[in-house]
JSON list of C-alpha atoms in Angstrom, two decimals:
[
{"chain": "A", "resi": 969, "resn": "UNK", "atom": "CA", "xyz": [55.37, 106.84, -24.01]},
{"chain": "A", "resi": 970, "resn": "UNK", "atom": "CA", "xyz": [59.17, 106.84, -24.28]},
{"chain": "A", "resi": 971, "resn": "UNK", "atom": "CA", "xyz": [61.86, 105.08, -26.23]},
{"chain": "A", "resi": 972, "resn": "UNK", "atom": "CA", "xyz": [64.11, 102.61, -24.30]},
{"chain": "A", "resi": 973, "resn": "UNK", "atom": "CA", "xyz": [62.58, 103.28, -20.87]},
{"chain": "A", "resi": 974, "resn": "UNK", "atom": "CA", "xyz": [62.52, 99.91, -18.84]},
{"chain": "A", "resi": 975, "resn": "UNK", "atom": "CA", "xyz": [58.51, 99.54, -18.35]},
{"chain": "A", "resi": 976, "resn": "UNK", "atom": "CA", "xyz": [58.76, 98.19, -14.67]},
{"chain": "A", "resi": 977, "resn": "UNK", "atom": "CA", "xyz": [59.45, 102.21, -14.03]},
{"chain": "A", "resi": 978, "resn": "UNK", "atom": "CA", "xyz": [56.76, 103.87, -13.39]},
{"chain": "A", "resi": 979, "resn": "UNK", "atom": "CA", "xyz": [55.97, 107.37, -14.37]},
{"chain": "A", "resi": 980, "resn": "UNK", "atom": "CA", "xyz": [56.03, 108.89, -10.66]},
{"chain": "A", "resi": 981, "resn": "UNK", "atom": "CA", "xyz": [58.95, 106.36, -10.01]},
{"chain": "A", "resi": 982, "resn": "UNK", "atom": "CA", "xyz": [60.72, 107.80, -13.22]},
{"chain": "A", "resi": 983, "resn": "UNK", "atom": "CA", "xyz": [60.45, 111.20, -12.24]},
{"chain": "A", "resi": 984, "resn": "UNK", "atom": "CA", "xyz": [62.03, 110.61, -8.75]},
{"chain": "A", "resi": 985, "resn": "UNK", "atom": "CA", "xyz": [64.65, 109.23, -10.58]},
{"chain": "A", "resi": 986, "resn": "UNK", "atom": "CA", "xyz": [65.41, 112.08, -12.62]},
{"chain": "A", "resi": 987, "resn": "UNK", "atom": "CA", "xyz": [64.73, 114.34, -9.49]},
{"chain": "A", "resi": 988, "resn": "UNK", "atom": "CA", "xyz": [67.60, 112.89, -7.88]},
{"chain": "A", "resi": 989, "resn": "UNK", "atom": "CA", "xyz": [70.95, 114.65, -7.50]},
{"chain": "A", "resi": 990, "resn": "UNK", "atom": "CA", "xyz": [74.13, 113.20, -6.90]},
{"chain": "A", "resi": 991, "resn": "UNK", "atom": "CA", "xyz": [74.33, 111.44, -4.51]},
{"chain": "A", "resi": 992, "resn": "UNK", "atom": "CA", "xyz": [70.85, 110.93, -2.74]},
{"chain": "A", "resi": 993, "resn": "UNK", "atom": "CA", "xyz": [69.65, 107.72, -2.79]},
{"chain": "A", "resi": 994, "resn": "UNK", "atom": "CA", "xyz": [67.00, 105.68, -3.48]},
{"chain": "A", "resi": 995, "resn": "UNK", "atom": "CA", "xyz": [65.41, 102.08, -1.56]},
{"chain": "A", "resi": 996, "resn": "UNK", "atom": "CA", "xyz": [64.18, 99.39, -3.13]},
{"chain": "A", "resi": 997, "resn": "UNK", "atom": "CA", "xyz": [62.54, 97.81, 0.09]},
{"chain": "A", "resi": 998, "resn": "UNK", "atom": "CA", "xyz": [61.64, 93.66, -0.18]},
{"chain": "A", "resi": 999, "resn": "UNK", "atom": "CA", "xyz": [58.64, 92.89, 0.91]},
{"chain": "A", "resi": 1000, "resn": "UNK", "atom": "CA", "xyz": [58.79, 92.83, 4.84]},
{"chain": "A", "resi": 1001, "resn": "UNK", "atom": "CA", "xyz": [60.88, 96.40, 4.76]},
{"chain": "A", "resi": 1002, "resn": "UNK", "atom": "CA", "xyz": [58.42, 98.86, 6.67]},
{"chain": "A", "resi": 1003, "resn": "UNK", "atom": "CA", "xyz": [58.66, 101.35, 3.96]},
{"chain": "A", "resi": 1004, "resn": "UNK", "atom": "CA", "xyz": [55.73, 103.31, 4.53]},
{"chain": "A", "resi": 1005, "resn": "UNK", "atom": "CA", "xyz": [56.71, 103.81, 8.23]},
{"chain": "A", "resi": 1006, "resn": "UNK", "atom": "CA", "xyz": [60.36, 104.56, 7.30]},
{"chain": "A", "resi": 1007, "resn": "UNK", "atom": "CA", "xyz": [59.35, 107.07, 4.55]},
{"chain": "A", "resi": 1008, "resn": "UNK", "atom": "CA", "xyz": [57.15, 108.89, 7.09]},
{"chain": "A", "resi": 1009, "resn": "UNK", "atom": "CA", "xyz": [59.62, 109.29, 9.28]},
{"chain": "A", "resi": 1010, "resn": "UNK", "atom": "CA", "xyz": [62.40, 110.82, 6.98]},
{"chain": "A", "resi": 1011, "resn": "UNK", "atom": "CA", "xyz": [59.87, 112.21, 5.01]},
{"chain": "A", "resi": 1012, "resn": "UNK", "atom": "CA", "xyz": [60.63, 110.83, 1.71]},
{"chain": "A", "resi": 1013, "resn": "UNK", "atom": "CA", "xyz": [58.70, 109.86, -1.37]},
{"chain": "A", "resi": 1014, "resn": "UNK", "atom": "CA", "xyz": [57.05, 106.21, -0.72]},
{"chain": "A", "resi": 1015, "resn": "UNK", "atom": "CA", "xyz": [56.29, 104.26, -3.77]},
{"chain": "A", "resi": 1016, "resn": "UNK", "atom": "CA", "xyz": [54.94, 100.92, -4.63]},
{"chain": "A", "resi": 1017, "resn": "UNK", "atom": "CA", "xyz": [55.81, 98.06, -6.84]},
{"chain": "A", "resi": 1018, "resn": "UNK", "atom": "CA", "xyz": [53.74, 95.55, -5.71]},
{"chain": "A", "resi": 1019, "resn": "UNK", "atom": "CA", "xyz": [54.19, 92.26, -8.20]},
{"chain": "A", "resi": 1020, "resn": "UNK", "atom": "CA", "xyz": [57.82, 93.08, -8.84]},
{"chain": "A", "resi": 1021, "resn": "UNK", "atom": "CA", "xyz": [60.48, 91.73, -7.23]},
{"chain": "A", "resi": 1022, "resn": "UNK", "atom": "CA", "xyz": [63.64, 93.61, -6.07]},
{"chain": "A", "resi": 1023, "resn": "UNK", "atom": "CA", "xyz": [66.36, 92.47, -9.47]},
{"chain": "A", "resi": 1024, "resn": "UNK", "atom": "CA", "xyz": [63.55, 93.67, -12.06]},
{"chain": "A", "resi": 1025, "resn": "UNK", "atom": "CA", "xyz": [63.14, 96.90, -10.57]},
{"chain": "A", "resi": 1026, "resn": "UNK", "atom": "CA", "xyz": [67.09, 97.04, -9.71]},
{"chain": "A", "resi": 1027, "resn": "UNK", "atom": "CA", "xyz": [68.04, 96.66, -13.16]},
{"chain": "A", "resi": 1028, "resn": "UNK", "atom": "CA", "xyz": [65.46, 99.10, -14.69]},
{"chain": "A", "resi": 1029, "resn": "UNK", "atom": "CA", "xyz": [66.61, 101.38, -12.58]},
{"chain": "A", "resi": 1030, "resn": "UNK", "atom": "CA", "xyz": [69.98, 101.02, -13.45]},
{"chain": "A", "resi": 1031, "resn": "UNK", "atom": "CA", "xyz": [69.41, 100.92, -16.80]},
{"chain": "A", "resi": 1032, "resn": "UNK", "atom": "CA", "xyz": [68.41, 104.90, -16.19]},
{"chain": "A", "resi": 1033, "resn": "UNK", "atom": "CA", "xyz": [70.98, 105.99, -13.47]},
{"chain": "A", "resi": 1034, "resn": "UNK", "atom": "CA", "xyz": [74.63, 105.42, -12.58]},
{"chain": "A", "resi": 1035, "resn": "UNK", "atom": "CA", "xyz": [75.98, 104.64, -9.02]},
{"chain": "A", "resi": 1036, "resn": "UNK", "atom": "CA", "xyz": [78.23, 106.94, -7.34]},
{"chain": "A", "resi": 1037, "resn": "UNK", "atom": "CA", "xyz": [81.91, 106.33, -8.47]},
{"chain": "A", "resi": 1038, "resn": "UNK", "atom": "CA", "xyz": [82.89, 108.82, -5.59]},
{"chain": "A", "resi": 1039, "resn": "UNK", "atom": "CA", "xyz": [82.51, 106.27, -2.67]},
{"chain": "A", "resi": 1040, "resn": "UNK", "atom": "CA", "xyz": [83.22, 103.01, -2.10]},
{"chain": "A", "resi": 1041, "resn": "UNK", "atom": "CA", "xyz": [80.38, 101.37, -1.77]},
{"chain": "A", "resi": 1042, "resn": "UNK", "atom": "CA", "xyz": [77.23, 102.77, -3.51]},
{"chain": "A", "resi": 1043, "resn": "UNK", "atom": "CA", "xyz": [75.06, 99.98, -3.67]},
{"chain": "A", "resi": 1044, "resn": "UNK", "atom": "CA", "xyz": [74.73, 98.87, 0.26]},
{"chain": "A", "resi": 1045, "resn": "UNK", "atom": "CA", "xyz": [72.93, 95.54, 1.46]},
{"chain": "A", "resi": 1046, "resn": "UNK", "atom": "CA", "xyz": [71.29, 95.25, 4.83]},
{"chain": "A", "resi": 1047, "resn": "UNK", "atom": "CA", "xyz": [73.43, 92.68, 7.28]},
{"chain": "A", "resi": 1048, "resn": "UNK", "atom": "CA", "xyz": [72.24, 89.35, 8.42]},
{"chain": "A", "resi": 1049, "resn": "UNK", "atom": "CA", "xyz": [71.35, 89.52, 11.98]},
{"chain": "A", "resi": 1050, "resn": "UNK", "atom": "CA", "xyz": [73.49, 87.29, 13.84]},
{"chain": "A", "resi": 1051, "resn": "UNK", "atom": "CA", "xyz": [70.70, 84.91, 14.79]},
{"chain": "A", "resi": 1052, "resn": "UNK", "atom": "CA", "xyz": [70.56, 84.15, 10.59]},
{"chain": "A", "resi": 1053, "resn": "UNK", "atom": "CA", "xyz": [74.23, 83.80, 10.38]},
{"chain": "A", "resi": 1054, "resn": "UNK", "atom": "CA", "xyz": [74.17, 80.70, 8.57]},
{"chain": "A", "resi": 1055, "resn": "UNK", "atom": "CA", "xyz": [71.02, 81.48, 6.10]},
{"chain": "A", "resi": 1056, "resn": "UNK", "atom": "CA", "xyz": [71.88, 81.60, 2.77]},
{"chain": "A", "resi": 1057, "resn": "UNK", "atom": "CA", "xyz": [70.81, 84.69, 0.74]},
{"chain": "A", "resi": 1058, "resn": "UNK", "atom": "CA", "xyz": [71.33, 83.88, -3.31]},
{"chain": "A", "resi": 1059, "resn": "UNK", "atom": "CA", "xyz": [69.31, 87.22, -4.41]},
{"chain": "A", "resi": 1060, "resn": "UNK", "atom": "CA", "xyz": [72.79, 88.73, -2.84]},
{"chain": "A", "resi": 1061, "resn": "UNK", "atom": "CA", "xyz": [74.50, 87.01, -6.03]},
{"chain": "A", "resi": 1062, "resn": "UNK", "atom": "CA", "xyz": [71.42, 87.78, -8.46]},
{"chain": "A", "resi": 1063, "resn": "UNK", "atom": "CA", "xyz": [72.05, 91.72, -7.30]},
{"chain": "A", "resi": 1064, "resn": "UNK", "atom": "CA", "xyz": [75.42, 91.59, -8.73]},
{"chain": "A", "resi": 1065, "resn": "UNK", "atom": "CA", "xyz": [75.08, 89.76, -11.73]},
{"chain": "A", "resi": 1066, "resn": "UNK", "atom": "CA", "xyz": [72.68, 92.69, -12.59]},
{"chain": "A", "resi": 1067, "resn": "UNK", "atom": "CA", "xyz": [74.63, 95.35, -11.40]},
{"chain": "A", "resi": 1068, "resn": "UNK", "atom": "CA", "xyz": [77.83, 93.95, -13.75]},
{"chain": "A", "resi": 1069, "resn": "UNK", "atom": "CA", "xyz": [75.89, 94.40, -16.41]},
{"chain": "A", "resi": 1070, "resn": "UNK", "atom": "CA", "xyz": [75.73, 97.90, -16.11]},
{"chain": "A", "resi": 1071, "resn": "UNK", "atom": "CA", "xyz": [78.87, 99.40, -14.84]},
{"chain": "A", "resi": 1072, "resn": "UNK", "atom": "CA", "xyz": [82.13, 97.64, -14.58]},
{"chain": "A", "resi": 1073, "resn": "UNK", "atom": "CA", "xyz": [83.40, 96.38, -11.57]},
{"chain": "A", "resi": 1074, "resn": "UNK", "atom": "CA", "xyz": [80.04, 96.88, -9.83]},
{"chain": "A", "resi": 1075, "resn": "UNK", "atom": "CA", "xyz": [79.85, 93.70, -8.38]},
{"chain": "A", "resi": 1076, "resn": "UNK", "atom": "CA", "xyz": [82.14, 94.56, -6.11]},
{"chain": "A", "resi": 1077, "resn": "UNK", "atom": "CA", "xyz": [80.61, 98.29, -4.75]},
{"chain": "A", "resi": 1078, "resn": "UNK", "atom": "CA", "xyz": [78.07, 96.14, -2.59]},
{"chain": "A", "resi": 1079, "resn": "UNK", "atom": "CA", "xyz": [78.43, 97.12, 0.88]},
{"chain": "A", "resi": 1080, "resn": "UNK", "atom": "CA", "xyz": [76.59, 96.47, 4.09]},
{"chain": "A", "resi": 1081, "resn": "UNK", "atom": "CA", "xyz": [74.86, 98.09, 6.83]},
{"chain": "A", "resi": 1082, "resn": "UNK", "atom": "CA", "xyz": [73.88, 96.54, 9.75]},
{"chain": "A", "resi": 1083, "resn": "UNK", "atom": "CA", "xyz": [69.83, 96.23, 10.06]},
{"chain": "A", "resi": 1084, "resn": "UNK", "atom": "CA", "xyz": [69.12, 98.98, 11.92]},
{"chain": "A", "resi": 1085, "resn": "UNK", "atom": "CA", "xyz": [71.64, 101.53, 10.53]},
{"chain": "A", "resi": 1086, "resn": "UNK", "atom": "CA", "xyz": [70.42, 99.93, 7.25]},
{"chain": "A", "resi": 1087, "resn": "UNK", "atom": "CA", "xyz": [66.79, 101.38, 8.49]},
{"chain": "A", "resi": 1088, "resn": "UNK", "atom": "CA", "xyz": [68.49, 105.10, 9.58]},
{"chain": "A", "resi": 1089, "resn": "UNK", "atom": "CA", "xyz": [70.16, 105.26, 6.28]},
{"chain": "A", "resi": 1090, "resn": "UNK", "atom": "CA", "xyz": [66.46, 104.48, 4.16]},
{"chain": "A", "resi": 1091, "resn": "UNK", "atom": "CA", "xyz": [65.31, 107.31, 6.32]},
{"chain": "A", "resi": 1092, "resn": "UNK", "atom": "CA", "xyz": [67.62, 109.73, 4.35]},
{"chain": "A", "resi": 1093, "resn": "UNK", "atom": "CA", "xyz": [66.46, 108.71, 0.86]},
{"chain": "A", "resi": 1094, "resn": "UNK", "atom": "CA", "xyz": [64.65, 110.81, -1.25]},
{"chain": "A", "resi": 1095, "resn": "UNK", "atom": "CA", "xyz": [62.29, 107.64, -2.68]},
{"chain": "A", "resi": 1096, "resn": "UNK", "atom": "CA", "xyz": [61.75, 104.40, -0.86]},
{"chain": "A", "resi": 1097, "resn": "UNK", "atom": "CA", "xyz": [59.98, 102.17, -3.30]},
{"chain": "A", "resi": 1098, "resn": "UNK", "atom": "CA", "xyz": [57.91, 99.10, -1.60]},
{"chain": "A", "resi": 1099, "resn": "UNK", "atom": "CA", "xyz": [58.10, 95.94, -3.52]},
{"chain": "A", "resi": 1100, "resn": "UNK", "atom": "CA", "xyz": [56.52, 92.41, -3.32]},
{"chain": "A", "resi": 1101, "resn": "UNK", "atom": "CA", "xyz": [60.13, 90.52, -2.98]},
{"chain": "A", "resi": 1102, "resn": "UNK", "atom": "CA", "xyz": [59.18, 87.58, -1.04]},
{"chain": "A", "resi": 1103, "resn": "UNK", "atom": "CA", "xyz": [63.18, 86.66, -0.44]},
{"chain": "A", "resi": 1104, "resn": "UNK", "atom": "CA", "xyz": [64.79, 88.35, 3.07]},
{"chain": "A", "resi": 1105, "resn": "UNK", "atom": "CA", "xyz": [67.55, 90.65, 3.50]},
{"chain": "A", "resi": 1106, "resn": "UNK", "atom": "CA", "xyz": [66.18, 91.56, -0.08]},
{"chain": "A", "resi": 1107, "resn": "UNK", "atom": "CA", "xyz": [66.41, 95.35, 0.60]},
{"chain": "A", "resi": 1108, "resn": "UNK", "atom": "CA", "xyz": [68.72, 97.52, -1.63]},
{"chain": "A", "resi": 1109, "resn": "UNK", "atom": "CA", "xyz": [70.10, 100.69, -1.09]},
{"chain": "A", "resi": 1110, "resn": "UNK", "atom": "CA", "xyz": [71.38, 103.08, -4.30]},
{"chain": "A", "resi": 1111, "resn": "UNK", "atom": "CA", "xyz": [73.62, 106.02, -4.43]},
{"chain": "A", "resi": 1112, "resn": "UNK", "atom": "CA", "xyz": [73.22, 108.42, -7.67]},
{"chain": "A", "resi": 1113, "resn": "UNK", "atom": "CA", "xyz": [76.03, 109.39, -9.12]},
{"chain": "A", "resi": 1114, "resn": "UNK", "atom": "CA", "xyz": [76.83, 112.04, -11.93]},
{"chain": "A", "resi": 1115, "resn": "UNK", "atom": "CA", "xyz": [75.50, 111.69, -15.44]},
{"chain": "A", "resi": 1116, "resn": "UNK", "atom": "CA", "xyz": [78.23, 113.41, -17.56]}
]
């Protein structure tokens, strides 16, 4: 066991952290996100979470890791499709609440990508973890950054 490590990582989920170089990235997948297929595809490392929801496993996992300070946006949010324009998505808010609490001013390095360059940009990272979010547009994408 180790000091001060968020238990909501778990031990393969904690190594891929610490695997990770700058920049790569890492998905926390809702849900509905086809992970597994996704993974498969870009062949990265798929992991579950089932019974944790997408803000627990964001802030453990920010608790252990930095975003990127060298772009703009390292934390990046899948779009609402047009035909969900007007649905309201408060986990959006929850996100940067938790994300404040880590690094200053990251509340505001939430970007977007629209759906399905949100789903070619998951097939680049090097761990998709599959969670049981229930909430949509729940997906989260995270850029490492340097640990000095």
């Amino acid at each position: 066991m180790l000091k001060n490590i968020p238990g909501i990582l778990s031990p393969e989920l904690l190594k891929a952290l610490d695997e990770m170089g700058h920049g790569d990235t890492v998905v926390i997948g809702d849900g509905n996100f086809p992970g597994a297929g996704v993974a498969r595809v870009g062949h990265a490392l798929y992991l579950r979470a089932d019974g944790h929801g997408v803000p627990e496993l964001l802030d453990a996992i920010l608790t252990v890791i930095p975003t990127d300070a060298y772009v703009e946006f390292p934390l990046r949010l899948m779009q609402k499709m047009d035909c969900d324009a007007e649905l309201p998505i408060p986990i959006w808010e929850t996100y940067k609440e938790v994300a404040a609490r880590h690094e200053e001013g990251a509340a505001d390095k939430f970007g977007f990508y629209e759906r399905f360059e949100f789903y070619e940009q998951a097939k680049k990272a090097y761990c998709i973890v599959q969670t049981g979010e229930k909430s949509v547009y729940a997906n989260v994408i995270i850029q490492k950054g340097v640990i000095a």
